[in-house]
CSV table of C-alpha atoms and ligand atoms in Angstrom, one decimal:
chain,number,residue,atom,x,y,z
A,1,MET,CA,13.6,-65.0,79.8
A,2,GLN,CA,12.1,-68.0,81.7
A,3,VAL,CA,11.2,-66.9,85.2
A,4,VAL,CA,9.8,-68.8,88.1
A,5,MET,CA,8.4,-67.0,91.1
A,6,ILE,CA,8.2,-69.1,94.3
A,7,GLY,CA,5.5,-67.6,96.5
A,8,ALA,CA,2.3,-66.0,95.1
A,9,GLY,CA,1.6,-63.6,97.9
A,10,TYR,CA,1.4,-59.8,97.5
A,11,VAL,CA,5.0,-59.4,96.4
A,12,GLY,CA,5.4,-62.6,94.3
A,13,LEU,CA,2.1,-62.2,92.5
A,14,THR,CA,2.5,-58.6,91.6
A,15,THR,CA,6.1,-59.0,90.6
A,16,GLY,CA,5.4,-62.1,88.6
A,17,ALA,CA,2.6,-60.4,86.7
A,18,CYS,CA,4.7,-57.3,86.1
A,19,LEU,CA,7.6,-59.4,84.8
A,20,ALA,CA,5.2,-61.0,82.4
A,21,GLU,CA,4.0,-57.6,81.4
A,22,ILE,CA,7.5,-56.5,80.4
A,23,GLY,CA,7.8,-59.6,78.2
A,24,HIS,CA,9.1,-62.5,80.2
A,25,SER,CA,7.6,-65.9,80.5
A,26,VAL,CA,6.6,-66.4,84.1
A,27,ILE,CA,5.3,-69.3,86.2
A,28,CYS,CA,4.1,-68.3,89.7
A,29,VAL,CA,4.3,-71.2,92.2
A,30,ASP,CA,2.8,-71.5,95.7
A,31,VAL,CA,2.5,-74.3,98.3
A,32,ASP,CA,-1.1,-73.1,98.9
A,33,ALA,CA,-2.8,-75.3,96.3
A,34,ALA,CA,-6.2,-73.6,96.8
A,35,ARG,CA,-4.6,-70.2,96.0
A,36,ILE,CA,-3.1,-71.6,92.7
A,37,ASP,CA,-6.5,-73.2,91.8
A,38,ALA,CA,-8.2,-69.9,92.4
A,39,LEU,CA,-5.7,-68.0,90.3
A,40,ASN,CA,-6.2,-70.6,87.5
A,41,ARG,CA,-9.9,-69.9,87.7
A,42,GLY,CA,-9.2,-66.2,87.3
A,43,GLU,CA,-10.0,-65.4,90.9
A,44,MET,CA,-7.8,-62.9,92.9
A,45,PRO,CA,-6.6,-64.0,96.3
A,46,ILE,CA,-5.7,-60.3,97.2
A,47,TYR,CA,-7.0,-56.9,96.4
A,48,GLU,CA,-4.5,-54.8,94.4
A,49,PRO,CA,-5.8,-52.2,92.0
A,50,GLY,CA,-5.2,-53.2,88.4
A,51,LEU,CA,-3.8,-56.7,89.2
A,52,GLU,CA,-6.7,-58.7,88.0
A,53,GLU,CA,-6.6,-57.1,84.6
A,54,LEU,CA,-2.8,-57.4,84.4
A,55,ILE,CA,-3.0,-61.1,85.2
A,56,ALA,CA,-5.8,-61.7,82.8
A,57,ARG,CA,-4.0,-59.9,80.0
A,58,ASN,CA,-0.7,-61.8,80.5
A,59,ARG,CA,-2.4,-65.2,80.9
A,60,THR,CA,-4.2,-64.6,77.6
A,61,ALA,CA,-0.9,-63.7,76.0
A,62,GLY,CA,0.5,-67.0,77.3
A,63,ARG,CA,3.3,-65.3,79.3
A,64,LEU,CA,1.9,-66.0,82.8
A,65,HIS,CA,1.1,-69.4,84.4
A,66,PHE,CA,0.3,-70.6,87.9
A,67,SER,CA,1.5,-74.0,89.1
A,68,LYS,CA,1.6,-76.1,92.2
A,69,ARG,CA,4.7,-78.0,91.0
A,70,GLY,CA,7.5,-75.7,92.0
A,71,ALA,CA,10.3,-78.2,91.3
A,72,SER,CA,9.4,-79.0,87.7
A,73,ALA,CA,8.8,-75.3,87.0
A,74,ALA,CA,12.2,-74.3,88.5
A,75,ALA,CA,14.0,-77.0,86.4
A,76,GLU,CA,13.4,-74.9,83.3
A,77,ALA,CA,14.0,-71.4,84.7
A,78,ASP,CA,16.8,-69.0,84.0
A,79,ALA,CA,15.9,-67.0,87.1
A,80,VAL,CA,14.1,-68.4,90.1
A,81,PHE,CA,12.7,-65.7,92.4
A,82,LEU,CA,12.1,-66.4,96.0
A,83,ALA,CA,9.2,-64.3,97.3
A,84,VAL,CA,8.1,-66.3,100.3
A,85,GLY,CA,7.2,-64.9,103.7
A,86,THR,CA,9.8,-63.8,106.2
A,87,PRO,CA,7.7,-63.3,109.3
A,88,ALA,CA,9.2,-61.6,112.4
A,89,ARG,CA,10.6,-63.9,115.1
A,90,VAL,CA,10.1,-63.1,118.8
A,91,ASP,CA,13.5,-61.3,118.9
A,92,GLY,CA,12.5,-59.1,116.0
A,93,ASP,CA,14.8,-60.8,113.5
A,94,ALA,CA,13.2,-62.0,110.3
A,95,ASP,CA,12.4,-65.8,110.2
A,96,VAL,CA,14.1,-67.0,107.1
A,97,SER,CA,13.1,-70.6,107.5
A,98,TYR,CA,10.6,-70.5,104.6
A,99,ILE,CA,13.1,-69.1,102.2
A,100,GLU,CA,15.8,-71.6,103.3
A,101,THR,CA,13.3,-74.4,102.8
A,102,ALA,CA,12.4,-73.0,99.3
A,103,ALA,CA,16.1,-72.8,98.4
A,104,SER,CA,16.8,-76.4,99.5
A,105,ASN,CA,13.7,-77.6,97.6
A,106,ILE,CA,14.8,-76.2,94.3
A,107,ALA,CA,18.5,-77.1,94.7
A,108,PRO,CA,18.1,-80.6,93.2
A,109,VAL,CA,16.4,-79.4,90.1
A,110,LEU,CA,18.0,-76.1,89.2
A,111,LYS,CA,19.5,-76.0,85.7
A,112,PRO,CA,23.1,-75.1,85.3
A,113,ASN,CA,23.8,-71.4,85.2
A,114,ALA,CA,20.5,-70.6,86.9
A,115,VAL,CA,20.3,-67.5,89.0
A,116,VAL,CA,18.3,-67.6,92.3
A,117,VAL,CA,17.0,-64.2,93.1
A,118,VAL,CA,15.9,-63.2,96.6
A,119,LYS,CA,12.9,-60.9,96.5
A,120,SER,CA,11.7,-61.3,100.1
A,121,THR,CA,13.1,-58.8,102.6
A,122,VAL,CA,15.8,-60.6,104.5
A,123,ALA,CA,18.6,-60.0,107.0
A,124,VAL,CA,22.0,-59.1,105.6
A,125,GLY,CA,23.9,-62.2,104.9
A,126,THR,CA,20.9,-64.3,103.7
A,127,CYS,CA,22.1,-64.6,100.1
A,128,ARG,CA,25.4,-66.0,101.2
A,129,ARG,CA,23.6,-68.5,103.4
A,130,LEU,CA,21.3,-69.5,100.6
A,131,ARG,CA,24.3,-70.1,98.4
A,132,GLU,CA,25.7,-72.5,100.9
A,133,ILE,CA,22.3,-74.3,101.3
A,134,ILE,CA,22.0,-74.8,97.5
A,135,ALA,CA,25.6,-75.9,97.1
A,136,ASP,CA,25.1,-78.4,99.9
A,137,GLY,CA,22.0,-79.8,98.2
A,138,ARG,CA,23.6,-80.0,94.7
A,139,ALA,CA,27.3,-80.6,94.7
A,140,GLY,CA,29.0,-79.4,91.5
A,141,LEU,CA,26.1,-77.2,90.2
A,142,ASP,CA,27.2,-73.9,88.7
A,143,PHE,CA,24.7,-71.3,89.8
A,144,SER,CA,24.4,-67.8,91.4
A,145,VAL,CA,22.4,-66.2,94.1
A,146,ALA,CA,21.3,-62.5,93.8
A,147,SER,CA,19.3,-60.0,95.8
A,148,ASN,CA,16.7,-57.8,94.1
A,149,PRO,CA,14.7,-56.0,96.8
A,150,GLU,CA,11.2,-54.8,96.1
A,151,PHE,CA,10.0,-51.3,96.9
A,152,LEU,CA,6.3,-51.9,96.0
A,153,ARG,CA,3.6,-50.2,98.1
A,154,GLU,CA,0.4,-52.1,98.5
A,155,GLY,CA,-2.3,-50.2,96.6
A,156,SER,CA,0.1,-48.9,93.9
A,157,ALA,CA,2.3,-51.9,93.5
A,158,ILE,CA,1.9,-52.1,89.7
A,159,GLN,CA,2.7,-48.5,89.1
A,160,ASP,CA,5.7,-48.8,91.5
A,161,PHE,CA,7.0,-51.8,89.6
A,162,LEU,CA,6.6,-50.3,86.1
A,163,HIS,CA,7.9,-46.8,87.1
A,164,PRO,CA,10.3,-47.3,90.0
A,165,ASP,CA,12.7,-44.6,91.3
A,166,ARG,CA,15.4,-47.2,91.0
A,167,ILE,CA,16.1,-50.9,90.6
A,168,VAL,CA,18.6,-52.4,93.0
A,169,ILE,CA,20.5,-55.5,91.8
A,170,GLY,CA,22.7,-57.2,94.4
A,171,ALA,CA,25.1,-59.6,92.7
A,172,ASP,CA,28.4,-61.0,93.7
A,173,ASP,CA,29.3,-62.4,90.3
A,174,ARG,CA,29.0,-61.3,86.6
A,175,ARG,CA,26.5,-64.0,85.7
A,176,ALA,CA,24.0,-62.8,88.3
A,177,SER,CA,24.4,-59.1,87.5
A,178,ALA,CA,24.1,-59.7,83.7
A,179,ARG,CA,21.0,-61.9,84.1
A,180,LEU,CA,19.2,-59.3,86.2
A,181,GLU,CA,20.3,-56.5,83.9
A,182,ASP,CA,18.8,-58.4,81.0
A,183,LEU,CA,15.6,-59.0,82.9
A,184,TYR,CA,15.1,-55.3,83.7
A,185,GLN,CA,16.3,-54.1,80.3
A,186,PRO,CA,12.8,-53.0,79.2
A,187,LEU,CA,12.6,-50.7,82.3
A,188,ALA,CA,16.3,-49.5,82.0
A,189,GLU,CA,15.5,-48.5,78.4
A,190,ARG,CA,12.8,-46.1,79.8
A,191,GLY,CA,15.5,-44.4,81.9
A,192,VAL,CA,15.0,-46.2,85.2
A,193,PRO,CA,18.3,-46.0,87.2
A,194,ILE,CA,19.8,-49.4,88.0
A,195,ILE,CA,22.0,-49.7,91.0
A,196,LEU,CA,24.5,-52.6,90.7
A,197,THR,CA,26.1,-53.6,93.9
A,198,GLY,CA,26.9,-56.7,96.1
A,199,THR,CA,24.3,-58.8,97.7
A,200,ALA,CA,25.0,-57.6,101.3
A,201,ASN,CA,24.6,-54.0,100.2
A,202,ALA,CA,21.3,-54.7,98.4
A,203,GLU,CA,20.0,-56.5,101.5
A,204,LEU,CA,20.9,-53.5,103.6
A,205,VAL,CA,19.4,-51.0,101.1
A,206,LYS,CA,16.0,-52.6,101.5
A,207,GLN,CA,16.0,-52.6,105.3
A,208,ALA,CA,17.6,-49.1,105.6
A,209,ALA,CA,15.2,-47.6,103.1
A,210,ASN,CA,12.1,-48.9,105.0
A,211,ALA,CA,13.6,-47.8,108.3
A,212,PHE,CA,14.3,-44.3,107.0
A,213,LEU,CA,10.7,-43.9,105.6
A,214,ALA,CA,9.3,-45.2,108.9
A,215,LEU,CA,11.4,-42.6,110.7
A,216,LYS,CA,9.9,-39.8,108.5
A,217,ILE,CA,6.4,-40.9,109.6
A,218,GLY,CA,7.4,-41.1,113.2
A,219,PHE,CA,9.0,-37.7,113.0
A,220,ILE,CA,6.0,-36.0,111.4
A,221,ASN,CA,3.7,-37.7,114.0
A,222,ASP,CA,5.7,-36.1,116.8
A,223,VAL,CA,5.7,-32.7,115.0
A,224,ALA,CA,1.9,-33.1,114.7
A,225,ASN,CA,1.7,-33.6,118.5
A,226,LEU,CA,3.6,-30.4,119.1
A,227,CYS,CA,1.4,-28.5,116.6
A,228,GLU,CA,-1.7,-29.5,118.6
A,229,LYS,CA,-0.1,-28.1,121.8
A,230,VAL,CA,1.1,-24.8,120.3
A,231,GLY,CA,-1.7,-24.1,117.8
A,232,GLY,CA,0.3,-25.0,114.7
A,233,GLU,CA,-1.1,-26.6,111.6
A,234,ILE,CA,0.7,-29.7,110.5
A,235,GLU,CA,-0.1,-29.5,106.8
A,236,ALA,CA,1.6,-26.0,106.6
A,237,VAL,CA,4.6,-27.2,108.6
A,238,ALA,CA,5.0,-30.4,106.5
A,239,ARG,CA,4.8,-28.4,103.3
A,240,GLY,CA,7.4,-26.0,104.6
A,241,ILE,CA,9.7,-28.8,105.6
A,242,GLY,CA,9.1,-31.0,102.5
A,243,LEU,CA,9.8,-28.5,99.8
A,244,ASP,CA,13.4,-28.6,100.9
A,245,LYS,CA,14.7,-31.2,98.4
A,246,ARG,CA,17.0,-32.7,100.9
A,247,ILE,CA,14.0,-33.7,103.0
A,248,GLY,CA,11.3,-34.3,100.3
A,249,LYS,CA,7.6,-33.9,100.6
A,250,ASP,CA,6.5,-37.5,100.6
A,251,PHE,CA,5.8,-39.5,103.8
A,252,LEU,CA,5.1,-36.5,105.8
A,253,SER,CA,1.4,-37.1,106.5
A,254,PRO,CA,0.5,-37.7,110.2
A,255,GLY,CA,-1.5,-40.7,110.9
A,256,PRO,CA,-2.5,-43.2,113.6
A,257,GLY,CA,0.9,-45.0,113.4
A,258,PHE,CA,2.3,-47.0,110.6
A,259,GLY,CA,1.3,-50.6,110.0
A,260,GLY,CA,1.3,-53.1,107.2
A,261,SER,CA,3.4,-56.1,106.4
A,262,CYS,CA,6.6,-54.2,105.9
A,263,PHE,CA,7.4,-51.2,108.1
A,264,PRO,CA,6.7,-52.8,111.5
A,265,LYS,CA,8.5,-56.0,110.6
A,266,ASP,CA,11.4,-54.4,108.8
A,267,THR,CA,12.1,-51.9,111.5
A,268,ARG,CA,12.1,-54.7,114.1
A,269,ALA,CA,14.5,-56.7,111.9
A,270,PHE,CA,16.8,-53.7,111.4
A,271,ALA,CA,16.9,-53.0,115.1
A,272,ALA,CA,17.6,-56.7,115.7
A,273,ALA,CA,20.5,-56.6,113.2
A,274,GLY,CA,21.9,-53.6,115.1
A,275,ARG,CA,21.8,-55.5,118.4
A,276,LYS,CA,23.2,-58.7,116.8
A,277,TYR,CA,26.2,-56.9,115.3
A,278,GLN,CA,26.7,-54.4,118.1
A,279,ALA,CA,25.8,-51.5,115.9
A,280,PRO,CA,22.8,-50.2,117.9
A,281,GLN,CA,20.0,-48.6,115.8
A,282,ALA,CA,18.8,-46.4,118.7
A,283,LEU,CA,16.6,-44.2,116.5
A,284,ILE,CA,14.8,-47.2,115.1
A,285,GLU,CA,14.5,-48.8,118.6
A,286,THR,CA,12.7,-45.7,119.8
A,287,LEU,CA,10.6,-45.4,116.7
A,288,ILE,CA,9.2,-48.9,117.1
A,289,LEU,CA,8.2,-48.2,120.7
A,290,GLU,CA,6.7,-44.8,119.9
A,291,ASN,CA,4.7,-46.1,117.0
A,292,GLU,CA,3.0,-48.7,119.1
A,293,ARG,CA,2.5,-46.2,122.0
A,294,ARG,CA,0.9,-43.8,119.5
A,295,LYS,CA,-1.8,-46.4,118.5
A,296,ILE,CA,-2.6,-46.9,122.2
A,297,ALA,CA,-2.5,-43.2,123.1
A,298,LEU,CA,-4.8,-42.3,120.1
A,299,ALA,CA,-7.3,-45.0,121.2
A,300,ARG,CA,-7.4,-43.5,124.7
A,301,ARG,CA,-7.9,-40.1,123.2
A,302,VAL,CA,-11.0,-41.3,121.5
A,303,LEU,CA,-12.2,-42.7,124.8
A,304,SER,CA,-11.5,-39.3,126.4
A,305,GLU,CA,-14.0,-37.8,124.0
A,306,LEU,CA,-16.7,-39.9,125.7
A,307,GLY,CA,-16.0,-38.3,129.1
A,308,ASP,CA,-15.1,-40.4,132.1
A,309,ARG,CA,-17.7,-43.2,131.6
A,310,PRO,CA,-17.4,-44.6,128.1
A,311,GLN,CA,-19.3,-47.9,129.0
A,312,GLY,CA,-22.2,-48.5,126.6
A,313,ALA,CA,-21.1,-45.9,124.1
A,314,SER,CA,-21.1,-46.8,120.4
A,315,ILE,CA,-18.1,-46.0,118.2
A,316,THR,CA,-18.0,-46.5,114.5
A,317,ILE,CA,-14.7,-47.2,112.9
A,318,LEU,CA,-14.3,-46.1,109.3
A,319,GLY,CA,-11.3,-47.9,107.9
A,320,LEU,CA,-9.8,-51.3,109.0
A,321,ALA,CA,-7.0,-51.7,106.4
A,322,PHE,CA,-3.6,-50.3,107.4
A,323,LYS,CA,-3.9,-47.8,104.6
A,324,ALA,CA,-6.1,-47.1,101.6
A,325,ASN,CA,-6.4,-49.2,98.5
A,326,THR,CA,-5.6,-52.5,100.1
A,327,ASP,CA,-7.5,-55.3,101.9
A,328,ASP,CA,-4.5,-55.9,104.2
A,329,VAL,CA,-5.1,-55.4,107.9
A,330,ARG,CA,-1.7,-56.6,109.1
A,331,GLU,CA,-0.5,-54.4,112.0
A,332,ALA,CA,-3.3,-52.0,111.1
A,333,PRO,CA,-4.0,-49.3,113.8
A,334,ALA,CA,-7.6,-50.6,113.9
A,335,LEU,CA,-6.4,-54.0,115.3
A,336,THR,CA,-4.7,-52.3,118.2
A,337,MET,CA,-7.3,-49.7,118.9
A,338,ILE,CA,-10.6,-51.7,118.7
A,339,PRO,CA,-9.7,-54.0,121.6
A,340,ILE,CA,-8.8,-51.0,123.7
A,341,LEU,CA,-12.1,-49.4,123.0
A,342,GLN,CA,-14.0,-52.6,123.7
A,343,GLY,CA,-12.0,-53.1,126.9
A,344,ALA,CA,-13.5,-49.8,128.1
A,345,GLY,CA,-17.0,-51.1,127.5
A,346,VAL,CA,-17.6,-49.5,124.1
A,347,THR,CA,-19.6,-51.1,121.4
A,348,VAL,CA,-17.8,-51.1,118.0
A,349,ARG,CA,-19.3,-51.0,114.6
A,350,ALA,CA,-17.1,-50.9,111.5
A,351,HIS,CA,-16.9,-50.4,107.8
A,352,ASP,CA,-14.1,-50.8,105.2
A,353,PRO,CA,-14.5,-51.0,101.5
A,354,GLN,CA,-12.1,-53.9,101.1
A,355,ALA,CA,-10.7,-55.2,104.4
A,356,MET,CA,-13.7,-56.5,106.3
A,357,ALA,CA,-13.2,-60.1,105.4
A,358,ALA,CA,-9.6,-60.0,106.7
A,359,ALA,CA,-10.7,-58.0,109.8
A,360,ARG,CA,-13.4,-60.4,110.7
A,361,LEU,CA,-10.8,-63.1,111.2
A,362,ARG,CA,-8.9,-61.0,113.7
A,363,LEU,CA,-11.5,-59.1,115.6
A,364,GLN,CA,-14.3,-60.2,118.0
A,365,ASN,CA,-17.6,-58.6,118.8
A,366,VAL,CA,-17.5,-56.1,116.0
A,367,SER,CA,-20.6,-55.4,113.9
A,368,PHE,CA,-19.6,-55.0,110.3
A,369,PHE,CA,-21.6,-52.9,107.8
A,370,ASP,CA,-21.4,-52.6,104.0
A,371,CYS,CA,-22.0,-48.9,104.0
A,372,PRO,CA,-20.3,-46.2,106.1
A,373,TYR,CA,-23.7,-44.4,106.6
A,374,SER,CA,-25.4,-47.5,108.1
A,375,ALA,CA,-22.3,-48.1,110.2
A,376,SER,CA,-22.5,-44.6,111.6
A,377,ARG,CA,-26.2,-44.7,112.5
A,378,GLY,CA,-26.6,-44.0,116.2
A,379,ALA,CA,-22.8,-43.6,116.8
A,380,ASP,CA,-21.5,-41.5,119.7
A,381,VAL,CA,-18.2,-41.1,117.9
A,382,VAL,CA,-17.2,-41.8,114.3
A,383,LEU,CA,-13.5,-42.6,114.0
A,384,VAL,CA,-11.7,-42.5,110.6
A,385,LEU,CA,-8.6,-44.7,110.5
A,386,THR,CA,-8.0,-45.3,106.8
A,387,GLU,CA,-7.7,-42.6,104.1
A,388,TRP,CA,-10.1,-44.2,101.6
A,389,ASP,CA,-11.3,-41.8,98.9
A,390,GLN,CA,-14.8,-43.0,99.7
A,391,TYR,CA,-14.5,-41.4,103.1
A,392,ARG,CA,-13.1,-38.1,101.8
A,393,SER,CA,-16.4,-37.6,99.9
A,394,LEU,CA,-18.7,-38.5,102.8
A,395,ASP,CA,-21.8,-36.4,103.0
A,396,LEU,CA,-21.1,-34.8,106.5
A,397,ARG,CA,-24.6,-33.4,106.7
A,398,GLU,CA,-26.0,-36.9,106.4
A,399,MET,CA,-23.4,-38.3,108.8
A,400,SER,CA,-24.3,-35.7,111.4
A,401,ALA,CA,-28.0,-36.4,111.1
A,402,LEU,CA,-27.4,-40.2,111.5
A,403,MET,CA,-25.1,-39.9,114.5
A,404,LYS,CA,-26.3,-39.8,118.1
A,405,GLY,CA,-23.2,-38.0,119.4
A,406,LYS,CA,-21.5,-35.3,117.5
A,407,THR,CA,-17.9,-36.1,117.4
A,408,LEU,CA,-15.9,-37.0,114.3
A,409,VAL,CA,-12.4,-38.2,115.1
A,410,ASP,CA,-10.3,-38.1,112.0
A,411,TYR,CA,-6.8,-39.7,112.3
A,412,ARG,CA,-6.1,-39.2,108.6
A,413,ASN,CA,-7.0,-35.5,108.4
A,414,LEU,CA,-9.3,-36.1,105.5
A,415,PHE,CA,-11.5,-33.1,106.1
A,416,THR,CA,-10.9,-29.4,106.9
A,417,PRO,CA,-12.1,-28.3,110.4
A,418,GLY,CA,-14.5,-25.8,108.9
A,419,GLU,CA,-16.4,-28.2,106.7
A,420,VAL,CA,-17.0,-30.6,109.6
A,421,THR,CA,-18.0,-28.1,112.2
A,422,ARG,CA,-20.4,-26.5,109.7
A,423,HIS,CA,-22.5,-29.6,110.0
A,424,GLY,CA,-22.8,-29.5,113.7
A,425,LEU,CA,-19.9,-31.9,114.4
A,426,ARG,CA,-17.0,-31.5,116.8
A,427,TYR,CA,-13.9,-32.4,114.9
A,428,VAL,CA,-10.8,-34.0,116.4
A,429,CYS,CA,-7.9,-34.4,114.0
A,430,LEU,CA,-4.1,-34.6,114.0
A,431,GLY,CA,-1.7,-31.7,114.2
A,432,ARG,CA,-4.3,-28.9,114.1
A,433,PRO,CA,-6.0,-27.1,116.9
A,434,ALA,CA,-9.1,-29.1,118.1
A,435,SER,CA,-12.4,-27.5,117.0
A,436,LYS,CA,-14.8,-25.9,119.5
A,437,LEU,CA,-18.0,-27.8,120.1
A,438,PRO,CA,-20.7,-26.7,117.7
A,439,VAL,CA,-23.4,-24.7,119.4
A,440,GLY,CA,-26.1,-27.1,120.8
A,441,ALA,CA,-23.8,-30.2,120.6
A,442,ALA,CA,-22.3,-29.9,124.1
A,443,ILE,CA,-24.8,-32.3,125.7
A,444,VAL,CA,-24.7,-35.8,124.4
A,445,ALA,CA,-27.6,-38.1,125.4
A,446,ARG,CA,-26.6,-41.7,125.9
A,447,GLY,CA,-28.4,-44.4,127.7
A,448,GLY,CA,-30.9,-41.9,129.0
A,449,LYS,CA,-28.2,-39.9,130.8
A,450,LYS,CA,-27.0,-36.5,129.7
A,451,ARG,CA,-23.4,-35.6,130.2
A,452,LYS,CA,-21.3,-32.6,129.2
A,453,LEU,CA,-18.3,-33.0,127.0
A,454,ALA,CA,-15.1,-31.0,127.5
A,455,LEU,CA,-15.3,-27.9,125.3
A,456,GLY,CA,-12.6,-27.5,122.8
A,457,ALA,CA,-10.1,-29.1,125.1
A,458,PRO,CA,-6.6,-29.4,123.6
A,459,SER,CA,-6.0,-32.9,122.3
A,460,ARG,CA,-4.3,-35.1,124.7
A,461,LEU,CA,-1.5,-37.4,123.7
B,1,UDX,C1,6.1,-50.0,102.2
B,1,UDX,C2,7.2,-49.3,101.4
B,1,UDX,O1,6.7,-48.0,101.0
B,1,UDX,C3,7.6,-50.1,100.2
B,1,UDX,O2,8.6,-49.4,99.5
B,1,UDX,C4,8.0,-51.5,100.7
B,1,UDX,O3,8.4,-52.2,99.6
B,1,UDX,C5,7.0,-52.2,101.5
B,1,UDX,O4,6.6,-51.3,102.6
B,1,UDX,P1,3.5,-50.4,102.2
B,1,UDX,O5,3.7,-51.1,103.5
B,1,UDX,O6,2.7,-51.0,101.1
B,1,UDX,O7,4.9,-50.1,101.5
B,1,UDX,O8,2.8,-49.0,102.5
B,1,UDX,P2,3.3,-47.5,102.6
B,1,UDX,O9,2.5,-46.7,101.6
B,1,UDX,O10,4.7,-47.3,102.5
B,1,UDX,O11,2.7,-47.1,104.0
B,1,UDX,C6,3.2,-47.8,105.2
B,1,UDX,C7,2.5,-47.2,106.4
B,1,UDX,O12,2.9,-45.9,106.7
B,1,UDX,C8,1.0,-47.2,106.4
B,1,UDX,O13,0.5,-47.6,107.7
B,1,UDX,C9,0.7,-45.8,106.1
B,1,UDX,O14,-0.6,-45.4,106.5
B,1,UDX,C10,1.8,-45.1,106.9
B,1,UDX,N1,2.1,-43.7,106.3
B,1,UDX,C11,2.6,-43.6,105.1
B,1,UDX,C12,1.8,-42.6,107.1
B,1,UDX,O15,1.3,-42.7,108.3
B,1,UDX,N2,2.2,-41.4,106.7
B,1,UDX,C13,2.7,-41.2,105.4
B,1,UDX,O16,3.0,-40.0,105.1
B,1,UDX,C14,3.0,-42.3,104.6
């Protein structure tokens, strides 16, 4: 099938490459000419494991092309996917102006019987609205608009596309459903369940799925807080909860608050829809507030590790991306926490295996290092914010020797308390009792002054 993908961002690029991989002929289009030129030179505009190889293979096979000319590409397509950005507006609702512009741009050139497929996450009712826009721009054209939400996680997007739990097809007519069923036939043959429903339902599935997953994270973060107070251990509790199949074991890892391009934006849009249609989403409204409060509270908790005068201390951040295996820093906890630390007079040094270029554009007065050990030299506190495998295998003996202070704050629970304290480090993690200060580490020398840290104080949140 001839497919055009309008928008070569994370979603469009990955989906386009994967559709080529399952046998379709795909042209990815973007208004960013530099991005298309780079892709045509074989350069990747984003970091996504396996994507470079996938794109190279499908370009060589002649199934994947990149173009700046959206209109001429769309004129030949059986399915035109819209995968452009839908950033949050001030009221939380998704701004659909880019997708509406893309729809009106392709209206004059669409071929008869074309199906326009909305991939971007949009508010319920957007497909109907796009149908009107295209019909206005092209009187008499016989076409369809469908919804086909993506459930790709950054960092494992290719795997998620090729082995999804389900494919949701939102279509309000037979042509649209048949076209998308044909498109996904190679995956359906492998047993992937296909959910065929109307466009409004498909739009709601996407928003509600992300809202529910985000709720799971908010819930486990709250349980982790309680564990810290009562001496519980979050991993044991999460396992005990998650083995109940009705709950499920995924998305029960405590962390510094969810971030990324989807959960924060989609929960805000879901809450905005609830307000707009007088169907309040009170759980989600609370979740949004609590998730932001958590990032702030956890930054303050790091400061409290420095006693009552953090000025002049040096904190090393390990992990700037909102999660591992991506270079994306959108709504990353690091972006909220670093300015709070700096506001208290702390000097911030940072490392991330992939996200430093993006972080440099959004942070000021941070020293970036290519290696986590150099970044940690002389640090009073090392703070782990992203669960990169590289950090799991850090040599804690070396870290301890390099650091000036002796506190490792781990907001991803990458280590066990025993292995950290064995190397003379105090360990602060989530949902487990705080470790006692190792012998001899109670006095931290900084700026010539010696101060005593609170011994094994229960974590404050
Ligand atoms: C998400 C959805 O998972 C995906 O289906 C959708 O299409 C896009 O949004 P993504 O944003 O790439 O994907 O990341 P995801 O792996 O879902 O993580 C989102 C956030 O939740 C991250 O900040 C992550 O660190 C956090 N998280 C996730 C936790 O804190 N704990 C968990 O157990 C899982």
